[in-house]
Amino acid sequence: MLLNLHVKNFALIEEADIDFGDGLNILTGETGAGKSLLIDAVNAALGGRLRGDMIRSGSDFAYTELVFSVPEAEKREQLAALDVSTEYECIVISRKMLPGRSVHKINDETVTSAKVRQVTALLLDIHGQHEHQSLMRREKHLEVLDAFGGTAVQTQREQVAAAYQKWQEARRERAAFQVDPEERRRQMDFLRFEIQEIEEAAVRPGETEELTRAFRKMNNSQKICGSLRDVADWMDGSTAAAEQISRAARELAGLVRLDEDLADLSQELAEIEDLVSSFNRELSDYLEGLTFDPEEFRETEDRLDLLQRLESKYGDSYEKMQKTLTEKQQSLADLEEWEVRKRDAEQKEAACRQELQETADRLTALRRQILPRLQEELQAGICELNFSHVEFCISLETLEEPGKNGQDQVEFLISLNEGEEPRPLGRVASGGELSRIMLAIKAVLADKDEIPTLIFDEIDTGISGRTAQKVSEKLSLIGRHRQVICITHLPQIASMADHHFCIRKTTRGSHTLTSVIPLDENASIDELARLLGGAEMTEAVYQNACDMKALATKVKKNLPAL
């Protein structure tokens, strides 16, 4: 049940805090006072889309928060399956709206709007001002029938959806085999060519890097050779470094006899002389082995060109080329086994189609089983809402092909005038009549969907008088088993309130504010008088309001069980 709604900086609402109670909660107020803003605020918290002007003028953000109590163990298990904690048998859902973005939270943990919708679908159902128009679509009729069927139908419907998905995947797999034989041969020839090209190249791991180094060396061999000969001259000529170091070493060694403190320096210079001699020998050996073979250079260049071409086609490394080779070999094997795989795909599709048909048939059987009971209960429920004549029936037809929702087309048919044959609901009923029929459906489904809170935004569209009284009784009846929150402008409905709130719009300086005021019984009677009398409040109007409230109290005591 919804315990509290807190709204801040939301459109005309500076700040509002509403504690809802059990049973029927009624919200009334002048036209334009902002009654529907509260529903917008609830929708915002539930993850609904927002208009850009929802943040109150002059504010940096808007905020809306819902506090739900969850005493039912089964409901807590469902929430736990969605990873939502109900440790204190309640959860808090909030949304902070900033320009260009918003933040959703459940129990102070940031979540996605999709997660919010998943969670709140278990807790609350909103009947918007225009939801009754959905009854003009046959898809909605099927939803109502399946909702009435409860868990058994829902489980079977999920199996049908899974079987349909499986069939669609099998169809796509089978469709992939619809290739012209000549085109398939061309594909096989091309794959064989590519496989042969890779295999004949016999690329070795690291070969490209190895050949690149060799090519660079051969390509620059003349420059390398000339420079190294210059180095050799500098190091080993008659006036080169080696001769100078050797002379310095001999001179320093002779001085050691005269000054022993020079021994370390002499030793270091002797080691340098050995290093230079070793360097000169290695340099000489390298120069002797440095040759340029034009044939080897050409072969290296050609091999590098081949490797670079293969890498551009099949992957820029040995590993990637090997992976490409494996994939092409598998593709070729698949094409060579085309007919076998095609038969397998066709058999798989046929099996999936048969599975879908069987699951759809079971769903149809369940629907046919529950249809008479739904038809009977809706007939009775609609009659209770002040229709002088009602003949209601449900048509169930079988479609040519099963789909994700089964193989059935359901349509509600109704006759509201004696002597007329039932016709499609959307072509017969007016807006006000559709609203009442939707209310009857909500009442029938109240014990099926197990959603603890129902919100009705102006369910009274297009009704008045005795009809309004019947609608109020139905809302009160639903309120015995579910929490009902209803926005209305009709006194007949408002009089049945278990908890009554008034929405008022006031002006403070240059700002317009919407506020929510809980009403006690006396204040509720005053509000009923305003709804009855309009601008002029007379004693007769006030007495009428008192009588209406007293009658509502009496009616509520005598309402039958749902």
Coordinates of C-alpha atoms in Angstrom, one line a residue:
M1 CA 0.0 0.0 0.0
L2 CA 1.1 3.6 -0.7
L3 CA 1.8 5.2 2.7
N4 CA 3.2 8.6 1.7
L5 CA 3.7 10.8 -1.3
H6 CA 6.2 13.6 -0.9
V7 CA 6.6 16.2 -3.7
K8 CA 8.9 19.2 -3.9
N9 CA 9.4 21.9 -6.6
F10 CA 7.2 19.9 -9.0
A11 CA 5.4 22.3 -11.5
L12 CA 3.0 24.4 -9.3
I13 CA 3.7 22.3 -6.2
E14 CA 6.3 24.0 -4.0
E15 CA 6.1 21.2 -1.4
A16 CA 3.4 18.7 -0.5
D17 CA 3.3 15.7 1.8
I18 CA 0.3 13.3 1.7
D19 CA -0.2 10.3 4.1
F20 CA -2.7 8.0 2.4
G21 CA -4.7 5.4 4.3
D22 CA -6.5 2.1 3.8
G23 CA -9.6 1.9 1.6
L24 CA -10.9 4.7 -0.6
N25 CA -8.7 7.9 -0.7
I26 CA -10.4 10.8 -2.5
L27 CA -8.7 13.9 -3.9
T28 CA -11.0 16.8 -5.0
G29 CA -10.4 20.4 -5.8
E30 CA -11.3 23.2 -8.2
T31 CA -10.6 22.7 -11.9
G32 CA -7.0 23.7 -12.6
A33 CA -6.0 23.5 -9.0
G34 CA -3.5 20.8 -9.8
K35 CA -5.2 17.5 -9.0
S36 CA -3.6 15.7 -11.9
L37 CA -0.2 17.1 -11.0
L38 CA -0.1 14.7 -8.1
I39 CA -0.7 11.8 -10.5
D40 CA 2.1 13.2 -12.7
A41 CA 4.3 13.3 -9.7
V42 CA 3.5 9.6 -8.9
N43 CA 4.1 8.7 -12.6
A44 CA 7.5 10.6 -12.4
A45 CA 8.5 8.5 -9.4
L46 CA 7.4 5.4 -11.3
G47 CA 9.9 6.1 -14.1
G48 CA 7.5 7.8 -16.5
R49 CA 8.5 10.3 -19.1
L50 CA 8.5 14.0 -18.1
R51 CA 7.9 17.2 -19.8
G52 CA 10.6 19.8 -19.6
D53 CA 8.5 22.2 -17.5
M54 CA 8.0 19.8 -14.5
I55 CA 10.7 21.6 -12.5
R56 CA 9.1 24.5 -10.7
S57 CA 10.0 27.9 -12.0
G58 CA 13.0 29.3 -10.1
S59 CA 14.1 25.9 -8.7
D60 CA 17.1 23.9 -9.6
F61 CA 15.4 20.5 -9.3
A62 CA 12.2 18.7 -8.7
Y63 CA 11.7 15.8 -6.3
T64 CA 9.1 13.2 -5.8
E65 CA 9.1 10.2 -3.4
L66 CA 6.8 7.3 -2.7
V67 CA 6.8 5.2 0.5
F68 CA 5.1 1.8 0.2
S69 CA 4.4 -0.7 3.0
V70 CA 4.8 -4.3 2.0
P71 CA 3.4 -6.6 4.7
E72 CA 2.6 -9.5 2.4
A73 CA 5.3 -12.2 2.5
E74 CA 4.6 -13.3 -1.1
K75 CA 5.0 -9.7 -2.3
R76 CA 8.3 -9.4 -0.4
E77 CA 9.6 -12.5 -2.1
Q78 CA 8.8 -11.1 -5.5
L79 CA 10.7 -7.9 -4.6
A80 CA 13.6 -9.9 -3.2
A81 CA 13.8 -11.7 -6.6
L82 CA 14.3 -8.2 -8.1
D83 CA 17.1 -7.6 -5.5
V84 CA 15.0 -5.1 -3.6
S85 CA 15.2 -5.2 0.2
T86 CA 12.0 -5.1 2.3
E87 CA 13.8 -5.5 5.7
Y88 CA 11.4 -3.1 7.4
E89 CA 8.3 -4.2 5.4
C90 CA 8.5 -1.0 3.4
I91 CA 10.4 0.5 0.4
V92 CA 11.1 4.0 -0.6
I93 CA 11.1 5.0 -4.3
S94 CA 12.3 8.5 -5.3
R95 CA 13.3 10.5 -8.3
K96 CA 15.3 13.7 -8.4
M97 CA 14.8 15.7 -11.6
L98 CA 17.4 18.1 -12.8
P99 CA 17.6 19.9 -16.2
G100 CA 18.5 17.3 -18.8
R101 CA 18.7 14.3 -16.4
S102 CA 17.2 12.6 -13.4
V103 CA 18.2 10.1 -10.7
H104 CA 16.0 7.2 -9.6
K105 CA 16.5 5.5 -6.3
I106 CA 15.0 2.6 -4.4
N107 CA 15.9 2.5 -0.7
D108 CA 18.6 5.1 -1.4
E109 CA 20.2 2.9 -4.0
T110 CA 20.5 4.4 -7.5
V111 CA 18.7 2.3 -10.1
T112 CA 17.5 2.6 -13.7
S113 CA 14.0 3.7 -14.6
A114 CA 13.4 0.2 -16.1
K115 CA 14.2 -1.3 -12.7
V116 CA 11.7 1.2 -11.0
R117 CA 9.0 0.1 -13.5
Q118 CA 9.6 -3.5 -12.7
V119 CA 9.3 -3.0 -9.0
T120 CA 6.3 -0.6 -9.0
A121 CA 4.4 -2.9 -11.4
L122 CA 4.0 -5.2 -8.3
L123 CA 2.8 -2.4 -6.1
L124 CA 0.6 0.0 -8.0
D125 CA -1.6 0.4 -11.0
I126 CA -2.7 3.7 -12.4
H127 CA -5.9 4.2 -14.4
G128 CA -5.2 7.4 -16.3
Q129 CA -7.8 9.8 -17.6
H130 CA -7.8 8.2 -21.1
E131 CA -7.0 4.6 -20.3
H132 CA -10.6 3.5 -20.9
Q133 CA -9.9 4.3 -24.6
S134 CA -7.5 1.3 -24.7
L135 CA -10.7 -0.9 -24.6
M136 CA -11.2 0.1 -28.2
R137 CA -8.2 -2.1 -29.1
R138 CA -8.7 -5.9 -29.3
E139 CA -5.2 -6.4 -27.9
K140 CA -6.4 -4.9 -24.6
H141 CA -9.3 -7.4 -24.5
L142 CA -6.8 -10.3 -24.7
E143 CA -4.7 -8.8 -21.9
V144 CA -7.9 -8.6 -19.7
L145 CA -8.7 -12.3 -20.4
D146 CA -5.2 -13.4 -19.6
A147 CA -5.0 -11.3 -16.4
F148 CA -8.3 -12.9 -15.3
G149 CA -6.7 -16.3 -15.8
G150 CA -4.0 -15.6 -13.2
T151 CA -0.8 -17.5 -12.8
A152 CA -1.8 -20.5 -14.9
V153 CA -2.5 -18.5 -18.0
Q154 CA 0.5 -16.1 -17.5
T155 CA 2.9 -19.1 -17.1
Q156 CA 1.5 -20.7 -20.3
R157 CA 1.6 -17.4 -22.1
E158 CA 5.3 -17.1 -21.2
Q159 CA 5.9 -20.6 -22.6
V160 CA 4.2 -19.6 -25.8
A161 CA 6.4 -16.4 -26.1
A162 CA 9.5 -18.5 -25.5
A163 CA 8.4 -21.1 -28.1
Y164 CA 7.6 -18.3 -30.6
Q165 CA 11.1 -16.8 -30.1
K166 CA 12.7 -20.2 -30.6
W167 CA 10.7 -20.7 -33.8
Q168 CA 11.7 -17.3 -35.1
E169 CA 15.3 -18.1 -34.6
A170 CA 14.9 -21.4 -36.3
R171 CA 13.2 -19.7 -39.2
R172 CA 16.1 -17.3 -39.6
E173 CA 18.6 -20.2 -39.5
R174 CA 16.6 -22.0 -42.2
A175 CA 16.3 -18.8 -44.3
A176 CA 20.1 -18.6 -44.4
F177 CA 20.1 -21.7 -46.6
Q178 CA 18.0 -20.0 -49.3
V179 CA 21.0 -19.4 -51.5
D180 CA 21.3 -20.0 -55.2
P181 CA 23.4 -23.2 -56.0
E182 CA 25.5 -21.3 -58.5
E183 CA 26.2 -18.6 -55.9
R184 CA 27.1 -21.3 -53.3
R185 CA 29.6 -22.8 -55.8
R186 CA 31.2 -19.4 -56.4
Q187 CA 31.5 -18.9 -52.6
M188 CA 33.2 -22.4 -52.2
D189 CA 35.6 -21.7 -55.1
F190 CA 36.6 -18.4 -53.6
L191 CA 37.0 -19.9 -50.1
R192 CA 39.3 -22.6 -51.5
F193 CA 41.4 -20.0 -53.3
E194 CA 41.8 -18.0 -50.1
I195 CA 42.6 -21.1 -48.0
Q196 CA 45.2 -22.2 -50.5
E197 CA 46.7 -18.7 -50.6
I198 CA 47.2 -18.7 -46.8
E199 CA 48.4 -22.3 -46.6
E200 CA 50.9 -22.0 -49.5
A201 CA 52.4 -18.9 -47.9
A202 CA 53.4 -21.0 -44.9
V203 CA 53.9 -18.0 -42.7
R204 CA 56.0 -18.5 -39.6
P205 CA 55.4 -16.8 -36.2
G206 CA 57.5 -13.6 -36.1
E207 CA 58.6 -13.9 -39.8
T208 CA 57.4 -10.4 -40.8
E209 CA 59.5 -8.8 -38.0
E210 CA 62.5 -10.9 -38.8
L211 CA 62.4 -10.1 -42.5
T212 CA 61.8 -6.5 -41.9
R213 CA 65.0 -6.2 -39.9
A214 CA 67.0 -8.2 -42.5
F215 CA 65.6 -6.0 -45.4
R216 CA 66.4 -2.8 -43.5
K217 CA 70.0 -4.0 -43.0
M218 CA 70.4 -5.1 -46.6
N219 CA 68.8 -2.0 -48.0
N220 CA 71.2 0.2 -46.0
S221 CA 74.3 -2.1 -46.3
Q222 CA 76.3 0.4 -48.4
K223 CA 75.8 3.2 -45.9
I224 CA 76.4 0.8 -43.0
C225 CA 79.7 -0.5 -44.5
G226 CA 81.0 3.0 -45.3
S227 CA 80.3 4.3 -41.8
L228 CA 81.8 1.3 -40.1
R229 CA 85.0 1.7 -42.1
D230 CA 85.2 5.3 -40.9
V231 CA 84.8 4.0 -37.4
A232 CA 87.5 1.5 -37.9
D233 CA 89.9 4.2 -39.1
W234 CA 89.1 6.4 -36.2
M235 CA 89.7 3.5 -33.8
D236 CA 92.6 1.6 -35.2
G237 CA 94.7 3.9 -37.5
S238 CA 98.2 5.2 -36.8
T239 CA 96.8 8.3 -35.2
A240 CA 93.5 6.7 -34.1
A241 CA 92.1 6.2 -30.6
A242 CA 93.6 2.8 -30.1
E243 CA 97.2 4.0 -30.7
Q244 CA 96.7 7.0 -28.5
I245 CA 95.3 4.9 -25.7
S246 CA 98.1 2.3 -26.0
R247 CA 100.7 5.0 -25.8
A248 CA 99.0 6.6 -22.8
A249 CA 98.8 3.2 -21.0
R250 CA 102.5 2.5 -21.5
E251 CA 103.5 5.9 -20.3
L252 CA 101.3 5.6 -17.2
A253 CA 102.6 2.1 -16.4
G254 CA 106.1 3.5 -16.3
L255 CA 105.1 6.2 -13.8
V256 CA 103.7 3.7 -11.4
R257 CA 107.3 2.8 -10.5
L258 CA 107.8 6.4 -9.4
D259 CA 104.4 6.9 -7.7
E260 CA 102.4 3.8 -6.5
D261 CA 99.3 6.0 -6.0
L262 CA 98.9 5.9 -9.8
A263 CA 98.5 2.1 -9.8
D264 CA 94.7 2.2 -9.9
L265 CA 94.6 4.7 -12.8
S266 CA 97.1 2.6 -14.7
Q267 CA 94.9 -0.5 -14.2
E268 CA 91.8 1.3 -15.4
L269 CA 93.5 2.6 -18.5
A270 CA 94.9 -0.9 -19.2
E271 CA 91.3 -2.3 -19.1
I272 CA 90.2 0.4 -21.4
E273 CA 93.0 -0.6 -23.8
D274 CA 91.8 -4.2 -23.7
L275 CA 88.2 -3.2 -24.4
V276 CA 89.2 -1.1 -27.4
S277 CA 91.3 -3.9 -28.8
S278 CA 88.4 -6.3 -28.3
F279 CA 86.0 -3.8 -30.0
N280 CA 88.4 -3.4 -32.9
R281 CA 88.7 -7.2 -33.5
E282 CA 84.9 -7.6 -33.4
L283 CA 84.4 -4.6 -35.8
S284 CA 87.0 -6.1 -38.2
D285 CA 85.2 -9.5 -38.1
Y286 CA 81.8 -7.8 -38.7
L287 CA 83.2 -5.9 -41.7
E288 CA 84.7 -9.1 -43.2
G289 CA 81.3 -10.8 -42.9
L290 CA 79.3 -7.9 -44.2
T291 CA 78.3 -8.8 -47.8
F292 CA 75.5 -7.8 -50.1
D293 CA 73.8 -10.5 -52.1
P294 CA 71.4 -9.0 -54.6
E295 CA 69.5 -12.3 -55.1
E296 CA 68.9 -12.6 -51.3
F297 CA 67.8 -9.0 -51.2
R298 CA 65.3 -9.5 -54.0
E299 CA 63.9 -12.7 -52.3
T300 CA 63.5 -10.9 -49.0
E301 CA 61.8 -8.0 -50.6
D302 CA 59.4 -10.3 -52.5
R303 CA 58.6 -12.2 -49.4
L304 CA 57.9 -9.1 -47.4
D305 CA 55.6 -7.9 -50.1
L306 CA 53.7 -11.2 -50.0
L307 CA 53.4 -11.1 -46.2
Q308 CA 52.1 -7.5 -46.2
R309 CA 49.5 -8.3 -48.9
L310 CA 48.3 -11.3 -46.9
E311 CA 48.2 -9.3 -43.7
S312 CA 46.1 -6.6 -45.4
K313 CA 43.6 -9.4 -46.5
Y314 CA 43.6 -11.8 -43.6
G315 CA 44.9 -10.1 -40.5
D316 CA 48.0 -8.0 -39.5
S317 CA 49.6 -10.8 -37.5
Y318 CA 50.4 -14.5 -37.6
E319 CA 47.8 -15.2 -35.0
K320 CA 45.1 -13.3 -36.8
M321 CA 45.9 -15.0 -40.1
Q322 CA 45.6 -18.4 -38.5
K323 CA 42.3 -17.5 -37.0
T324 CA 41.0 -16.3 -40.4
L325 CA 42.3 -19.6 -42.0
T326 CA 40.3 -21.6 -39.4
E327 CA 37.2 -19.6 -40.0
K328 CA 37.4 -20.0 -43.8
Q329 CA 38.0 -23.7 -43.4
Q330 CA 34.9 -24.0 -41.3
S331 CA 32.9 -21.9 -43.7
L332 CA 34.0 -24.1 -46.6
A333 CA 33.1 -27.3 -44.6
D334 CA 29.7 -25.8 -43.9
L335 CA 29.1 -25.1 -47.5
E336 CA 30.3 -28.6 -48.5
E337 CA 27.8 -30.0 -46.0
W338 CA 25.1 -27.6 -47.2
E339 CA 22.4 -30.0 -48.1
V340 CA 22.7 -31.9 -44.8
R341 CA 22.7 -28.8 -42.7
K342 CA 19.8 -27.4 -44.8
R343 CA 17.7 -30.5 -44.0
D344 CA 18.7 -30.2 -40.3
A345 CA 17.6 -26.6 -40.3
E346 CA 14.3 -27.4 -41.9
Q347 CA 13.6 -30.2 -39.4
K348 CA 14.5 -28.0 -36.5
E349 CA 12.2 -25.3 -37.8
A350 CA 9.4 -27.8 -38.2
A351 CA 10.0 -29.1 -34.7
C352 CA 9.9 -25.6 -33.2
R353 CA 6.8 -24.8 -35.2
Q354 CA 5.1 -27.9 -33.8
E355 CA 6.2 -27.0 -30.2
L356 CA 4.8 -23.5 -30.7
Q357 CA 1.5 -25.0 -32.0
E358 CA 1.2 -27.3 -29.0
T359 CA 1.9 -24.6 -26.4
A360 CA -0.5 -22.2 -28.2
D361 CA -3.2 -24.9 -28.2
R362 CA -2.7 -25.4 -24.5
L363 CA -3.0 -21.6 -24.0
T364 CA -6.2 -21.5 -26.1
A365 CA -7.7 -24.3 -24.0
L366 CA -7.0 -22.4 -20.8
R367 CA -8.6 -19.2 -22.3
R368 CA -11.7 -21.1 -23.4
Q369 CA -11.9 -22.5 -20.0
I370 CA -11.9 -19.2 -18.2
L371 CA -13.7 -17.2 -20.8
P372 CA -17.3 -18.0 -19.7
R373 CA -16.6 -17.1 -16.1
L374 CA -15.0 -13.7 -17.1
Q375 CA -17.9 -13.1 -19.4
E376 CA -20.4 -13.8 -16.6
E377 CA -18.6 -11.6 -14.0
L378 CA -18.2 -8.7 -16.4
Q379 CA -21.8 -8.9 -17.4
A380 CA -22.8 -8.7 -13.7
G381 CA -20.2 -6.0 -12.9
I382 CA -21.3 -3.8 -15.8
C383 CA -24.9 -4.2 -14.9
E384 CA -24.2 -2.9 -11.4
L385 CA -22.9 0.4 -12.9
N386 CA -26.4 1.7 -13.8
F387 CA -26.8 0.4 -17.4
S388 CA -30.5 0.0 -18.1
H389 CA -29.7 -2.9 -20.4
V390 CA -26.5 -4.9 -21.0
E391 CA -25.7 -7.9 -23.0
F392 CA -22.0 -8.6 -22.8
C393 CA -20.1 -11.5 -24.5
I394 CA -16.6 -12.3 -25.4
S395 CA -15.6 -13.6 -28.9
L396 CA -12.6 -15.8 -29.2
E397 CA -11.4 -16.6 -32.7
T398 CA -8.4 -18.7 -33.9
L399 CA -5.8 -16.9 -36.1
E400 CA -4.1 -18.6 -39.0
E401 CA -0.7 -18.6 -37.4
P402 CA 0.3 -18.6 -33.7
G403 CA 2.3 -15.5 -32.5
K404 CA 4.1 -14.6 -29.3
N405 CA 0.7 -14.2 -27.5
G406 CA -0.8 -17.4 -28.9
Q407 CA -3.2 -18.1 -31.7
D408 CA -6.2 -16.3 -30.4
Q409 CA -8.0 -13.1 -31.2
V410 CA -10.3 -11.9 -28.4
E411 CA -12.9 -9.2 -28.7
F412 CA -15.4 -7.8 -26.2
L413 CA -18.9 -7.4 -27.7
I414 CA -21.7 -5.5 -26.0
S415 CA -25.3 -4.4 -26.6
L416 CA -26.5 -1.5 -24.5
N417 CA -30.0 -1.3 -26.1
E418 CA -32.6 -4.1 -25.9
G419 CA -33.2 -5.8 -29.2
E420 CA -29.8 -5.0 -30.6
E421 CA -27.2 -7.7 -31.3
P422 CA -23.9 -7.3 -29.4
R423 CA -21.3 -5.5 -31.4
P424 CA -17.6 -4.6 -30.9
L425 CA -17.2 -2.6 -27.7
G426 CA -15.3 0.3 -29.3
R427 CA -18.0 0.9 -31.9
V428 CA -20.9 1.0 -29.4
A429 CA -19.9 2.5 -26.1
S430 CA -19.3 6.2 -25.5
G431 CA -16.4 7.6 -23.4
G432 CA -18.4 7.6 -20.2
E433 CA -19.7 4.1 -20.8
L434 CA -16.2 2.9 -21.5
S435 CA -15.0 4.4 -18.2
R436 CA -17.6 2.4 -16.4
I437 CA -16.8 -0.8 -18.2
M438 CA -13.1 -0.3 -17.4
L439 CA -14.0 0.2 -13.8
A440 CA -16.0 -3.1 -13.9
I441 CA -12.9 -4.8 -15.4
K442 CA -10.7 -3.3 -12.6
A443 CA -13.1 -4.6 -10.0
V444 CA -13.2 -8.1 -11.5
L445 CA -9.4 -8.2 -11.7
A446 CA -8.9 -6.8 -8.3
D447 CA -8.4 -10.2 -6.7
K448 CA -6.5 -11.6 -9.7
D449 CA -3.5 -9.2 -10.1
E450 CA -2.8 -8.8 -6.4
I451 CA -1.7 -5.2 -6.9
P452 CA -2.3 -3.5 -3.5
T453 CA -2.8 0.0 -4.7
L454 CA -5.1 1.3 -7.6
I455 CA -5.1 4.9 -8.7
F456 CA -8.0 6.3 -10.7
D457 CA -7.5 9.7 -12.4
E458 CA -10.9 11.1 -13.0
I459 CA -12.7 7.8 -13.6
D460 CA -16.0 9.8 -13.5
T461 CA -15.5 11.3 -17.0
G462 CA -18.9 11.6 -18.8
I463 CA -21.1 10.3 -15.8
S464 CA -23.4 11.9 -13.3
G465 CA -26.4 11.3 -11.1
R466 CA -27.4 7.7 -10.3
T467 CA -24.6 6.4 -12.4
A468 CA -22.1 8.4 -10.4
Q469 CA -23.6 6.8 -7.2
K470 CA -23.1 3.3 -8.6
V471 CA -19.5 4.1 -9.6
S472 CA -18.8 5.4 -6.1
E473 CA -20.2 2.2 -4.6
K474 CA -18.0 0.1 -6.9
L475 CA -14.9 2.1 -5.9
S476 CA -15.8 1.7 -2.2
L477 CA -16.2 -2.0 -2.7
I478 CA -12.8 -2.3 -4.4
G479 CA -11.4 -0.3 -1.5
R480 CA -12.4 -3.0 0.9
H481 CA -9.7 -5.3 -0.6
R482 CA -7.3 -2.8 -2.1
Q483 CA -6.1 0.7 -1.4
V484 CA -7.8 3.0 -3.9
I485 CA -6.7 6.6 -4.7
C486 CA -9.2 8.5 -6.8
I487 CA -9.3 12.0 -8.2
T488 CA -12.8 13.1 -8.8
H489 CA -15.1 16.2 -9.3
L490 CA -18.3 14.4 -8.4
P491 CA -19.8 14.7 -4.9
Q492 CA -21.4 11.2 -5.1
I493 CA -17.9 9.7 -5.4
A494 CA -16.2 12.1 -2.9
S495 CA -18.9 11.3 -0.3
M496 CA -17.7 7.6 -0.1
A497 CA -14.2 8.7 0.9
D498 CA -12.5 6.9 3.8
H499 CA -9.8 9.6 3.6
H500 CA -10.5 12.9 1.8
F501 CA -7.9 15.4 0.6
C502 CA -8.5 18.8 -1.0
I503 CA -6.2 20.2 -3.7
R504 CA -6.1 24.0 -3.6
K505 CA -4.3 26.6 -5.7
T506 CA -3.3 29.9 -4.0
T507 CA -1.3 32.9 -5.0
R508 CA 1.7 34.1 -2.9
G509 CA 3.0 37.4 -4.4
S510 CA 3.8 36.6 -8.0
H511 CA 3.9 32.8 -7.5
T512 CA 1.0 30.3 -7.9
L513 CA 1.1 27.4 -5.5
T514 CA -0.8 24.1 -5.3
S515 CA -1.2 22.6 -1.8
V516 CA -2.9 19.4 -0.4
I517 CA -5.0 19.6 2.7
P518 CA -6.3 16.5 4.5
L519 CA -10.0 17.0 5.5
D520 CA -11.8 15.8 8.6
E521 CA -15.4 14.9 8.4
N522 CA -16.7 18.4 8.8
A523 CA -14.3 19.8 6.3
S524 CA -15.2 16.9 4.0
I525 CA -18.8 17.9 4.2
D526 CA -17.9 21.6 3.4
E527 CA -16.0 20.3 0.3
L528 CA -19.0 18.2 -0.7
A529 CA -21.2 21.3 -0.4
R530 CA -18.8 23.2 -2.7
L531 CA -18.9 20.4 -5.3
L532 CA -22.8 20.4 -5.1
G533 CA -23.4 24.1 -5.0
G534 CA -20.6 25.7 -7.0
A535 CA -19.9 29.4 -6.2
E536 CA -23.0 30.0 -3.9
M537 CA -23.1 28.1 -0.6
T538 CA -26.7 28.0 0.8
E539 CA -28.1 26.2 3.8
A540 CA -30.0 23.8 1.5
V541 CA -26.7 22.9 -0.3
Y542 CA -24.9 22.4 3.0
Q543 CA -27.8 20.2 4.3
N544 CA -27.7 18.2 1.0
A545 CA -24.0 17.6 1.6
C546 CA -24.6 16.4 5.2
D547 CA -27.3 14.1 3.9
M548 CA -25.1 12.8 1.1
K549 CA -22.3 12.0 3.6
A550 CA -24.7 10.2 6.0
L551 CA -26.1 8.2 3.1
A552 CA -22.6 7.2 2.0
T553 CA -21.8 6.0 5.5
K554 CA -25.0 3.9 5.5
V555 CA -24.3 2.5 2.0
K556 CA -20.7 1.5 2.8
K557 CA -22.0 -0.5 5.8
N558 CA -24.4 -2.4 3.6
L559 CA -22.2 -3.1 0.6
P560 CA -21.9 -6.8 -0.4
A561 CA -18.6 -8.6 -0.5
L562 CA -16.5 -8.2 -3.7

